[in-house]
Amino acid sequence: MNRNELLAKNRWKVRYSYTCTCDPTCYYEKDGRHTTTTYLNRGEQDQGAEAVAAHLARYFKAEGVTVEEVWQETDAERDARIAAHQREAANEARGIWWGMGGAN
Ligand SMILES: [Zn+2]
């Protein structure tokens, strides 16, 4: 599967909370915990909440990870993600073009 095919697929997302270990306690914590959302890697959604929590804890070095919700992005969310990615790629391409122009 190439990059574009991967991008075109609706990805799985997870919302999870974890213990705030900030010192001093940060502004973002609620009841001593942070809540955030991220994408899952391919197939992780089938491994169960416990495995996902363990992976998030390892990957983000977070403590007390609790998976709140796992869901697959809607077509609209997917399209927005792809559009953002394409804008980024276009900006990058322009940056390279400008860079080359500047070398003349
Ligand atoms: Zn914090």
PDB file of C-alpha atoms and ligand atoms in Angstrom:
ATOM      1  CA  MET A   1       0.000   0.000   0.000  1.00  0.00           C
ATOM      2  CA  ASN A   2       1.491   3.342  -0.946  1.00  0.00           C
ATOM      3  CA  ARG A   3       1.383   6.583   1.011  1.00  0.00           C
ATOM      4  CA  ASN A   4      -1.650   7.998  -0.778  1.00  0.00           C
ATOM      5  CA  GLU A   5      -3.660   4.835  -0.288  1.00  0.00           C
ATOM      6  CA  LEU A   6      -2.843   4.909   3.426  1.00  0.00           C
ATOM      7  CA  LEU A   7      -3.858   8.557   3.609  1.00  0.00           C
ATOM      8  CA  ALA A   8      -7.131   7.869   1.806  1.00  0.00           C
ATOM      9  CA  LYS A   9      -8.181   5.242   4.331  1.00  0.00           C
ATOM     10  CA  ASN A  10     -10.338   6.277   7.252  1.00  0.00           C
ATOM     11  CA  ARG A  11      -8.024   6.018  10.222  1.00  0.00           C
ATOM     12  CA  TRP A  12      -8.807   4.920  13.742  1.00  0.00           C
ATOM     13  CA  LYS A  13      -8.527   7.422  16.539  1.00  0.00           C
ATOM     14  CA  VAL A  14      -8.330   7.064  20.279  1.00  0.00           C
ATOM     15  CA  ARG A  15      -9.172   9.480  23.065  1.00  0.00           C
ATOM     16  CA  TYR A  16      -7.373   8.682  26.273  1.00  0.00           C
ATOM     17  CA  SER A  17      -6.545  10.215  29.601  1.00  0.00           C
ATOM     18  CA  TYR A  18      -3.396   9.925  31.692  1.00  0.00           C
ATOM     19  CA  THR A  19      -2.015  11.135  34.975  1.00  0.00           C
ATOM     20  CA  CYS A  20      -0.688  14.695  35.027  1.00  0.00           C
ATOM     21  CA  THR A  21       2.923  14.420  36.173  1.00  0.00           C
ATOM     22  CA  CYS A  22       3.724  18.069  35.500  1.00  0.00           C
ATOM     23  CA  ASP A  23       5.543  19.849  38.297  1.00  0.00           C
ATOM     24  CA  PRO A  24       4.063  22.219  39.187  1.00  0.00           C
ATOM     25  CA  THR A  25       0.661  20.866  38.179  1.00  0.00           C
ATOM     26  CA  CYS A  26      -0.146  22.328  34.791  1.00  0.00           C
ATOM     27  CA  TYR A  27      -3.061  24.420  33.645  1.00  0.00           C
ATOM     28  CA  TYR A  28      -4.426  21.703  31.358  1.00  0.00           C
ATOM     29  CA  GLU A  29      -5.073  18.981  33.894  1.00  0.00           C
ATOM     30  CA  LYS A  30      -8.590  18.171  35.038  1.00  0.00           C
ATOM     31  CA  ASP A  31      -8.927  16.151  38.243  1.00  0.00           C
ATOM     32  CA  GLY A  32      -5.205  15.438  37.988  1.00  0.00           C
ATOM     33  CA  ARG A  33      -5.416  13.987  34.495  1.00  0.00           C
ATOM     34  CA  HIS A  34      -4.793  15.037  30.903  1.00  0.00           C
ATOM     35  CA  THR A  35      -7.102  13.998  28.070  1.00  0.00           C
ATOM     36  CA  THR A  36      -5.883  13.889  24.486  1.00  0.00           C
ATOM     37  CA  THR A  37      -6.645  12.340  21.105  1.00  0.00           C
ATOM     38  CA  THR A  38      -4.305  10.611  18.686  1.00  0.00           C
ATOM     39  CA  TYR A  39      -4.333   8.213  15.740  1.00  0.00           C
ATOM     40  CA  LEU A  40      -3.889   4.495  16.110  1.00  0.00           C
ATOM     41  CA  ASN A  41      -1.501   2.526  13.962  1.00  0.00           C
ATOM     42  CA  ARG A  42      -2.913  -0.033  11.567  1.00  0.00           C
ATOM     43  CA  GLY A  43      -4.638  -2.929  13.346  1.00  0.00           C
ATOM     44  CA  GLU A  44      -4.252  -1.536  16.865  1.00  0.00           C
ATOM     45  CA  GLN A  45      -8.006  -1.007  17.151  1.00  0.00           C
ATOM     46  CA  ASP A  46      -8.457  -4.801  17.044  1.00  0.00           C
ATOM     47  CA  GLN A  47      -6.074  -5.444  19.935  1.00  0.00           C
ATOM     48  CA  GLY A  48      -8.391  -4.215  22.673  1.00  0.00           C
ATOM     49  CA  ALA A  49      -8.331  -1.229  24.988  1.00  0.00           C
ATOM     50  CA  GLU A  50      -5.727  -2.717  27.336  1.00  0.00           C
ATOM     51  CA  ALA A  51      -3.173  -3.290  24.585  1.00  0.00           C
ATOM     52  CA  VAL A  52      -3.831   0.171  23.173  1.00  0.00           C
ATOM     53  CA  ALA A  53      -3.380   1.729  26.639  1.00  0.00           C
ATOM     54  CA  ALA A  54      -0.108  -0.167  27.145  1.00  0.00           C
ATOM     55  CA  HIS A  55       1.189   1.016  23.773  1.00  0.00           C
ATOM     56  CA  LEU A  56       0.224   4.654  24.451  1.00  0.00           C
ATOM     57  CA  ALA A  57       1.899   4.512  27.862  1.00  0.00           C
ATOM     58  CA  ARG A  58       5.119   3.209  26.274  1.00  0.00           C
ATOM     59  CA  TYR A  59       5.082   5.486  23.265  1.00  0.00           C
ATOM     60  CA  PHE A  60       4.214   8.730  25.051  1.00  0.00           C
ATOM     61  CA  LYS A  61       5.873   7.777  28.358  1.00  0.00           C
ATOM     62  CA  ALA A  62       2.543   8.505  30.051  1.00  0.00           C
ATOM     63  CA  GLU A  63       1.384   7.176  33.396  1.00  0.00           C
ATOM     64  CA  GLY A  64      -2.019   5.791  34.332  1.00  0.00           C
ATOM     65  CA  VAL A  65      -3.304   5.651  30.755  1.00  0.00           C
ATOM     66  CA  THR A  66      -7.037   4.975  30.405  1.00  0.00           C
ATOM     67  CA  VAL A  67      -8.567   4.559  26.951  1.00  0.00           C
ATOM     68  CA  GLU A  68     -11.783   6.585  26.839  1.00  0.00           C
ATOM     69  CA  GLU A  69     -12.969   5.942  23.317  1.00  0.00           C
ATOM     70  CA  VAL A  70     -11.810   4.326  20.069  1.00  0.00           C
ATOM     71  CA  TRP A  71     -13.520   5.252  16.829  1.00  0.00           C
ATOM     72  CA  GLN A  72     -12.929   5.418  13.094  1.00  0.00           C
ATOM     73  CA  GLU A  73     -12.828   8.874  11.563  1.00  0.00           C
ATOM     74  CA  THR A  74     -15.734   9.898   9.355  1.00  0.00           C
ATOM     75  CA  ASP A  75     -15.290  10.524   5.631  1.00  0.00           C
ATOM     76  CA  ALA A  76     -15.414  14.286   6.380  1.00  0.00           C
ATOM     77  CA  GLU A  77     -12.641  13.967   8.976  1.00  0.00           C
ATOM     78  CA  ARG A  78     -10.601  11.870   6.572  1.00  0.00           C
ATOM     79  CA  ASP A  79     -11.041  14.442   3.780  1.00  0.00           C
ATOM     80  CA  ALA A  80     -10.026  17.274   6.125  1.00  0.00           C
ATOM     81  CA  ARG A  81      -6.901  15.331   7.146  1.00  0.00           C
ATOM     82  CA  ILE A  82      -5.966  14.648   3.511  1.00  0.00           C
ATOM     83  CA  ALA A  83      -6.579  18.305   2.568  1.00  0.00           C
ATOM     84  CA  ALA A  84      -4.331  19.468   5.415  1.00  0.00           C
ATOM     85  CA  HIS A  85      -1.653  17.013   4.303  1.00  0.00           C
ATOM     86  CA  GLN A  86      -1.854  18.230   0.707  1.00  0.00           C
ATOM     87  CA  ARG A  87      -1.584  21.877   1.796  1.00  0.00           C
ATOM     88  CA  GLU A  88       1.503  20.943   3.789  1.00  0.00           C
ATOM     89  CA  ALA A  89       3.036  19.122   0.826  1.00  0.00           C
ATOM     90  CA  ALA A  90       2.259  22.066  -1.466  1.00  0.00           C
ATOM     91  CA  ASN A  91       3.894  24.502   0.971  1.00  0.00           C
ATOM     92  CA  GLU A  92       6.928  22.249   1.167  1.00  0.00           C
ATOM     93  CA  ALA A  93       7.188  22.075  -2.624  1.00  0.00           C
ATOM     94  CA  ARG A  94       6.953  25.875  -2.852  1.00  0.00           C
ATOM     95  CA  GLY A  95       9.643  26.166  -0.180  1.00  0.00           C
ATOM     96  CA  ILE A  96      12.001  24.029  -2.263  1.00  0.00           C
ATOM     97  CA  TRP A  97      11.168  26.112  -5.369  1.00  0.00           C
ATOM     98  CA  TRP A  98      11.911  29.356  -3.546  1.00  0.00           C
ATOM     99  CA  GLY A  99      15.081  27.836  -2.180  1.00  0.00           C
ATOM    100  CA  MET A 100      16.260  27.020  -5.699  1.00  0.00           C
ATOM    101  CA  GLY A 101      15.332  30.522  -6.913  1.00  0.00           C
ATOM    102  CA  GLY A 102      17.368  32.055  -4.103  1.00  0.00           C
ATOM    103  CA  ALA A 103      20.457  30.108  -5.170  1.00  0.00           C
ATOM    104  CA  ASN A 104      20.565  31.857  -8.558  1.00  0.00           C
TER     105      ASN A 104
HETATM  106 ZN    ZN B   1      -0.013  18.364  33.404  1.00  0.00          ZN
END
